[in-house]
Amino acid sequence: MSGTCSSFSPSEEEIGAADLQDTNINQRKPAGWKAMPFVLGNETFERLASFGLMANFMVYLQSEYHMNQVKAATLLNTWSAASNFAPVIGAYVSDAFIGKFWTIAFGSFSSLLGMIIMTLTALLPQLRPPPCTHEGQLHGQCLGQNKAQLGILIASLCWLSIGTGGIKPCSIPFSVDQFDLTTEEGRKGNNSFYNLYYTTQTIVLLITQTVVVYIQNDISWALGFGIPTLCMLFAIVLFFVGTKVYIYITPEGSVFAAVAQVFVAAYKKRQLNLPADEVDGQFYNPPFSRSLLPELHLTRQYSCLNKAALIVGDEVKQDGLCENPWRLCSVQQVEDVKCLINIIPIWLTSVLGFLAMNQQGTFTVAQALKMDLQFGPSIKIPAGSVGVITLIAIAIWLPFYDGVVVAALEKVTKQEGGITLLQRIGIGNLFSILTMLVSGFIETERRLSALSHGGTDGIAPMTVMWLTPQLILIGFSEIFSIVGLIEFYNKQFPKHMRSIGNSLIYLTFSFASYASSTVISVVHDVSARHGSNWLSDDINTSKLDYFYFLIAGISSLNFLFFLFCARRYHYRSSVK
């Protein structure tokens, strides 16, 4: 064995990745990076299309549909909530029925239809309210949209949500399927893919927040929507060009039913005693498996669930199948459920771990509005574009981290990827805490500067570039935590549930937004009752720095809980 072992400790992919070689799927060898121009190209152009369509959508609703700020925000929040929940449904449909390829394909066509409708609303005057002057909009004198116009707009958003539900949960797992994880080359390619994926997504965001927004604001809404629509069409063509290269994983039925069967079977056998030693034949472990390599063995963790796989009487038929799947489950089913139970605490900590990221997209803009936005003699930075600094930091650091830092760490730690997945997520949580602390100190200086300056506009004589440290730090937090979570879910979830695991990322974003809104509401109400509103409309008289320090404290407590969960977590690769 010493002649065949690599310098890295065995990974989960080495043990379970042979489902790519399953005789029930196909016998084509995974193409690896050869398939990425089609898969990642499709994902990149789809992101460019969807981000480009929505980058300036709030302005579109207010300027072209004459919606007030509350109505426009309500519509966008409702659409965002639906879009973040849709991947859960798409993941279930993919893993249980039609597979990842056809789920992505259906989602792509659905997104294209939604984009075409949205582009038509900008191209055809009869699909939106009549034009109105800027003064009329300020005084609420514009004619609003009728029911038909609003219905068409909502229909386009519905098709976009359906498309999101098909594409988001499946794009990364489908890409991972294309790597031969039984080889060192395939595993290294897979590890690099997650960083490359997030890098390309960051570059796309950078383009949409600059070039596409400029076209929409200063040239034409129809052209600003038409370009993303053409990108979506090109993404679909590129995706189908690679059909002869892809590996296709066959769906295996309802994963939720398989999980429920374990709990039901364990409950029905709760009165039984587990044997002191695990002898072959006592537990149901059928020889026909999803992979050619052996799956995980039955462990003693959550041993009460092991009763679901305990064979009693004639529960196994002569052909090896069980008589009643709601009374007898396979060892693999039991271990898959244990895996889910282990992942849930990590997922819960990630919700609060994203609190810092949410604040950078809201209150950072409010800070920028009260700072000197002049950059050089002739450039004035839009307050809403300061987040570009974060995107630039990610676009520069991620390739450097993947190409240089990881290689150096691997030589020291002998660990594939340099550090473990949970270590990477933990580092991201630390950066989020540091971001909030730095943000608080910078806000203290900004507010004192604005108050001492005493200008009627309330603008502090500080350049907006003072926000650069906190924007760069939150970029590092995203690099470690978000990319780490994406990789963690895709590697630690059972193979046939990867799409559902990937959809947890979007549920995290959704719940983190709700958590952030709740914290903001509570802080606003409580601080106002005590006479010093931390989050008043006037940022110069509020105590935003106190709020930042509070988020840092909450994130610190969450980090301690994360450490507790991480120490108790059992990687699938380490279970013997």
PDB file of C-alpha atoms in Angstrom, residues 169-294:
ATOM      1  CA  PRO A 169     -28.947  24.193  -7.273  1.00  0.00           C
ATOM      2  CA  CYS A 170     -27.643  22.056 -10.138  1.00  0.00           C
ATOM      3  CA  SER A 171     -24.905  24.016 -11.895  1.00  0.00           C
ATOM      4  CA  ILE A 172     -22.143  23.342  -9.342  1.00  0.00           C
ATOM      5  CA  PRO A 173     -23.052  19.667  -8.650  1.00  0.00           C
ATOM      6  CA  PHE A 174     -23.294  19.021 -12.394  1.00  0.00           C
ATOM      7  CA  SER A 175     -19.841  20.566 -12.824  1.00  0.00           C
ATOM      8  CA  VAL A 176     -18.442  18.379 -10.033  1.00  0.00           C
ATOM      9  CA  ASP A 177     -19.869  15.312 -11.806  1.00  0.00           C
ATOM     10  CA  GLN A 178     -17.539  16.034 -14.712  1.00  0.00           C
ATOM     11  CA  PHE A 179     -14.379  15.378 -12.660  1.00  0.00           C
ATOM     12  CA  ASP A 180     -13.005  11.888 -12.042  1.00  0.00           C
ATOM     13  CA  LEU A 181     -12.688  12.131  -8.269  1.00  0.00           C
ATOM     14  CA  THR A 182     -11.011   8.715  -8.057  1.00  0.00           C
ATOM     15  CA  THR A 183      -7.802  10.279  -9.452  1.00  0.00           C
ATOM     16  CA  GLU A 184      -5.539  12.878  -7.890  1.00  0.00           C
ATOM     17  CA  GLU A 185      -5.777  15.015 -11.036  1.00  0.00           C
ATOM     18  CA  GLY A 186      -9.570  14.969 -10.861  1.00  0.00           C
ATOM     19  CA  ARG A 187      -9.620  15.884  -7.177  1.00  0.00           C
ATOM     20  CA  LYS A 188      -7.221  18.785  -7.677  1.00  0.00           C
ATOM     21  CA  GLY A 189      -9.304  19.994 -10.607  1.00  0.00           C
ATOM     22  CA  ASN A 190     -12.422  19.769  -8.482  1.00  0.00           C
ATOM     23  CA  ASN A 191     -10.813  21.773  -5.661  1.00  0.00           C
ATOM     24  CA  SER A 192      -9.707  24.485  -8.086  1.00  0.00           C
ATOM     25  CA  PHE A 193     -13.142  24.608  -9.678  1.00  0.00           C
ATOM     26  CA  TYR A 194     -14.831  26.123  -6.619  1.00  0.00           C
ATOM     27  CA  ASN A 195     -12.388  29.036  -6.549  1.00  0.00           C
ATOM     28  CA  LEU A 196     -12.639  29.544 -10.312  1.00  0.00           C
ATOM     29  CA  TYR A 197     -16.425  29.446 -10.119  1.00  0.00           C
ATOM     30  CA  TYR A 198     -16.563  32.223  -7.541  1.00  0.00           C
ATOM     31  CA  THR A 199     -13.909  34.234  -9.397  1.00  0.00           C
ATOM     32  CA  THR A 200     -15.896  34.216 -12.641  1.00  0.00           C
ATOM     33  CA  GLN A 201     -19.075  35.109 -10.752  1.00  0.00           C
ATOM     34  CA  THR A 202     -17.269  38.052  -9.155  1.00  0.00           C
ATOM     35  CA  ILE A 203     -16.011  39.296 -12.518  1.00  0.00           C
ATOM     36  CA  VAL A 204     -19.541  39.041 -13.889  1.00  0.00           C
ATOM     37  CA  LEU A 205     -20.847  41.122 -10.980  1.00  0.00           C
ATOM     38  CA  LEU A 206     -18.136  43.671 -11.669  1.00  0.00           C
ATOM     39  CA  ILE A 207     -19.209  43.943 -15.306  1.00  0.00           C
ATOM     40  CA  THR A 208     -22.910  44.200 -14.542  1.00  0.00           C
ATOM     41  CA  GLN A 209     -22.471  46.863 -11.859  1.00  0.00           C
ATOM     42  CA  THR A 210     -20.462  49.043 -14.219  1.00  0.00           C
ATOM     43  CA  VAL A 211     -20.963  48.436 -17.948  1.00  0.00           C
ATOM     44  CA  VAL A 212     -24.523  47.073 -17.936  1.00  0.00           C
ATOM     45  CA  VAL A 213     -25.776  49.662 -15.440  1.00  0.00           C
ATOM     46  CA  TYR A 214     -24.230  52.415 -17.567  1.00  0.00           C
ATOM     47  CA  ILE A 215     -26.012  51.141 -20.685  1.00  0.00           C
ATOM     48  CA  GLN A 216     -29.345  50.940 -18.874  1.00  0.00           C
ATOM     49  CA  ASN A 217     -29.085  54.389 -17.295  1.00  0.00           C
ATOM     50  CA  ASP A 218     -27.428  56.421 -20.036  1.00  0.00           C
ATOM     51  CA  ILE A 219     -28.219  54.671 -23.333  1.00  0.00           C
ATOM     52  CA  SER A 220     -31.348  52.511 -23.392  1.00  0.00           C
ATOM     53  CA  TRP A 221     -33.270  50.191 -21.094  1.00  0.00           C
ATOM     54  CA  ALA A 222     -34.180  48.005 -24.062  1.00  0.00           C
ATOM     55  CA  LEU A 223     -30.513  47.610 -25.002  1.00  0.00           C
ATOM     56  CA  GLY A 224     -29.537  47.158 -21.342  1.00  0.00           C
ATOM     57  CA  PHE A 225     -32.022  44.272 -21.072  1.00  0.00           C
ATOM     58  CA  GLY A 226     -31.461  42.953 -24.593  1.00  0.00           C
ATOM     59  CA  ILE A 227     -27.738  42.293 -24.090  1.00  0.00           C
ATOM     60  CA  PRO A 228     -28.303  40.027 -21.037  1.00  0.00           C
ATOM     61  CA  THR A 229     -31.057  38.241 -22.978  1.00  0.00           C
ATOM     62  CA  LEU A 230     -28.664  37.495 -25.835  1.00  0.00           C
ATOM     63  CA  CYS A 231     -26.117  36.284 -23.254  1.00  0.00           C
ATOM     64  CA  MET A 232     -28.726  33.854 -21.904  1.00  0.00           C
ATOM     65  CA  LEU A 233     -29.409  32.553 -25.418  1.00  0.00           C
ATOM     66  CA  PHE A 234     -25.683  32.040 -25.985  1.00  0.00           C
ATOM     67  CA  ALA A 235     -25.423  30.253 -22.612  1.00  0.00           C
ATOM     68  CA  ILE A 236     -28.096  27.752 -23.666  1.00  0.00           C
ATOM     69  CA  VAL A 237     -26.383  27.079 -27.013  1.00  0.00           C
ATOM     70  CA  LEU A 238     -23.030  26.593 -25.272  1.00  0.00           C
ATOM     71  CA  PHE A 239     -24.571  24.231 -22.723  1.00  0.00           C
ATOM     72  CA  PHE A 240     -26.096  21.939 -25.356  1.00  0.00           C
ATOM     73  CA  VAL A 241     -22.908  21.910 -27.471  1.00  0.00           C
ATOM     74  CA  GLY A 242     -21.206  19.906 -24.722  1.00  0.00           C
ATOM     75  CA  THR A 243     -23.852  17.181 -24.455  1.00  0.00           C
ATOM     76  CA  LYS A 244     -21.519  14.538 -25.933  1.00  0.00           C
ATOM     77  CA  VAL A 245     -18.862  15.323 -23.325  1.00  0.00           C
ATOM     78  CA  TYR A 246     -20.901  15.355 -20.130  1.00  0.00           C
ATOM     79  CA  ILE A 247     -21.314  12.658 -17.495  1.00  0.00           C
ATOM     80  CA  TYR A 248     -24.953  12.149 -16.498  1.00  0.00           C
ATOM     81  CA  ILE A 249     -25.880  10.896 -13.021  1.00  0.00           C
ATOM     82  CA  THR A 250     -29.167   9.006 -12.903  1.00  0.00           C
ATOM     83  CA  PRO A 251     -31.677  10.299 -10.304  1.00  0.00           C
ATOM     84  CA  GLU A 252     -32.549   7.743  -7.637  1.00  0.00           C
ATOM     85  CA  GLY A 253     -36.040   8.687  -6.492  1.00  0.00           C
ATOM     86  CA  SER A 254     -37.327  10.842  -3.655  1.00  0.00           C
ATOM     87  CA  VAL A 255     -34.499  11.615  -1.247  1.00  0.00           C
ATOM     88  CA  PHE A 256     -36.937  12.993   1.320  1.00  0.00           C
ATOM     89  CA  ALA A 257     -38.795   9.692   1.390  1.00  0.00           C
ATOM     90  CA  ALA A 258     -35.502   7.833   1.956  1.00  0.00           C
ATOM     91  CA  VAL A 259     -34.696  10.111   4.903  1.00  0.00           C
ATOM     92  CA  ALA A 260     -38.168   9.710   6.379  1.00  0.00           C
ATOM     93  CA  GLN A 261     -37.927   5.921   6.066  1.00  0.00           C
ATOM     94  CA  VAL A 262     -34.888   5.844   8.372  1.00  0.00           C
ATOM     95  CA  PHE A 263     -36.663   7.726  11.158  1.00  0.00           C
ATOM     96  CA  VAL A 264     -39.862   5.685  10.760  1.00  0.00           C
ATOM     97  CA  ALA A 265     -38.004   2.355  10.721  1.00  0.00           C
ATOM     98  CA  ALA A 266     -35.856   3.332  13.720  1.00  0.00           C
ATOM     99  CA  TYR A 267     -38.990   4.360  15.636  1.00  0.00           C
ATOM    100  CA  LYS A 268     -40.768   1.084  14.868  1.00  0.00           C
ATOM    101  CA  LYS A 269     -37.749  -0.849  16.192  1.00  0.00           C
ATOM    102  CA  ARG A 270     -37.062   1.413  19.165  1.00  0.00           C
ATOM    103  CA  GLN A 271     -37.702  -1.443  21.622  1.00  0.00           C
ATOM    104  CA  LEU A 272     -34.985  -3.643  20.095  1.00  0.00           C
ATOM    105  CA  ASN A 273     -31.461  -3.833  21.450  1.00  0.00           C
ATOM    106  CA  LEU A 274     -28.486  -3.342  19.162  1.00  0.00           C
ATOM    107  CA  PRO A 275     -25.944  -6.196  19.083  1.00  0.00           C
ATOM    108  CA  ALA A 276     -22.730  -5.594  20.988  1.00  0.00           C
ATOM    109  CA  ASP A 277     -20.633  -6.386  17.921  1.00  0.00           C
ATOM    110  CA  GLU A 278     -21.441  -5.709  14.291  1.00  0.00           C
ATOM    111  CA  VAL A 279     -21.490  -9.060  12.519  1.00  0.00           C
ATOM    112  CA  ASP A 280     -22.188  -9.467   8.826  1.00  0.00           C
ATOM    113  CA  GLY A 281     -25.819 -10.261   8.267  1.00  0.00           C
ATOM    114  CA  GLN A 282     -27.169  -8.441  11.277  1.00  0.00           C
ATOM    115  CA  PHE A 283     -27.574  -5.158   9.393  1.00  0.00           C
ATOM    116  CA  TYR A 284     -29.080  -4.662   5.958  1.00  0.00           C
ATOM    117  CA  ASN A 285     -26.238  -3.764   3.615  1.00  0.00           C
ATOM    118  CA  PRO A 286     -27.233  -4.876   0.095  1.00  0.00           C
ATOM    119  CA  PRO A 287     -24.381  -5.677  -2.312  1.00  0.00           C
ATOM    120  CA  PHE A 288     -25.867  -3.575  -5.113  1.00  0.00           C
ATOM    121  CA  SER A 289     -24.703  -0.048  -4.396  1.00  0.00           C
ATOM    122  CA  ARG A 290     -24.639   3.277  -6.158  1.00  0.00           C
ATOM    123  CA  SER A 291     -20.891   3.045  -6.610  1.00  0.00           C
ATOM    124  CA  LEU A 292     -18.362   0.421  -7.458  1.00  0.00           C
ATOM    125  CA  LEU A 293     -16.226   1.364  -4.452  1.00  0.00           C
ATOM    126  CA  PRO A 294     -17.587   0.554  -0.977  1.00  0.00           C
TER     127      PRO A 294
END
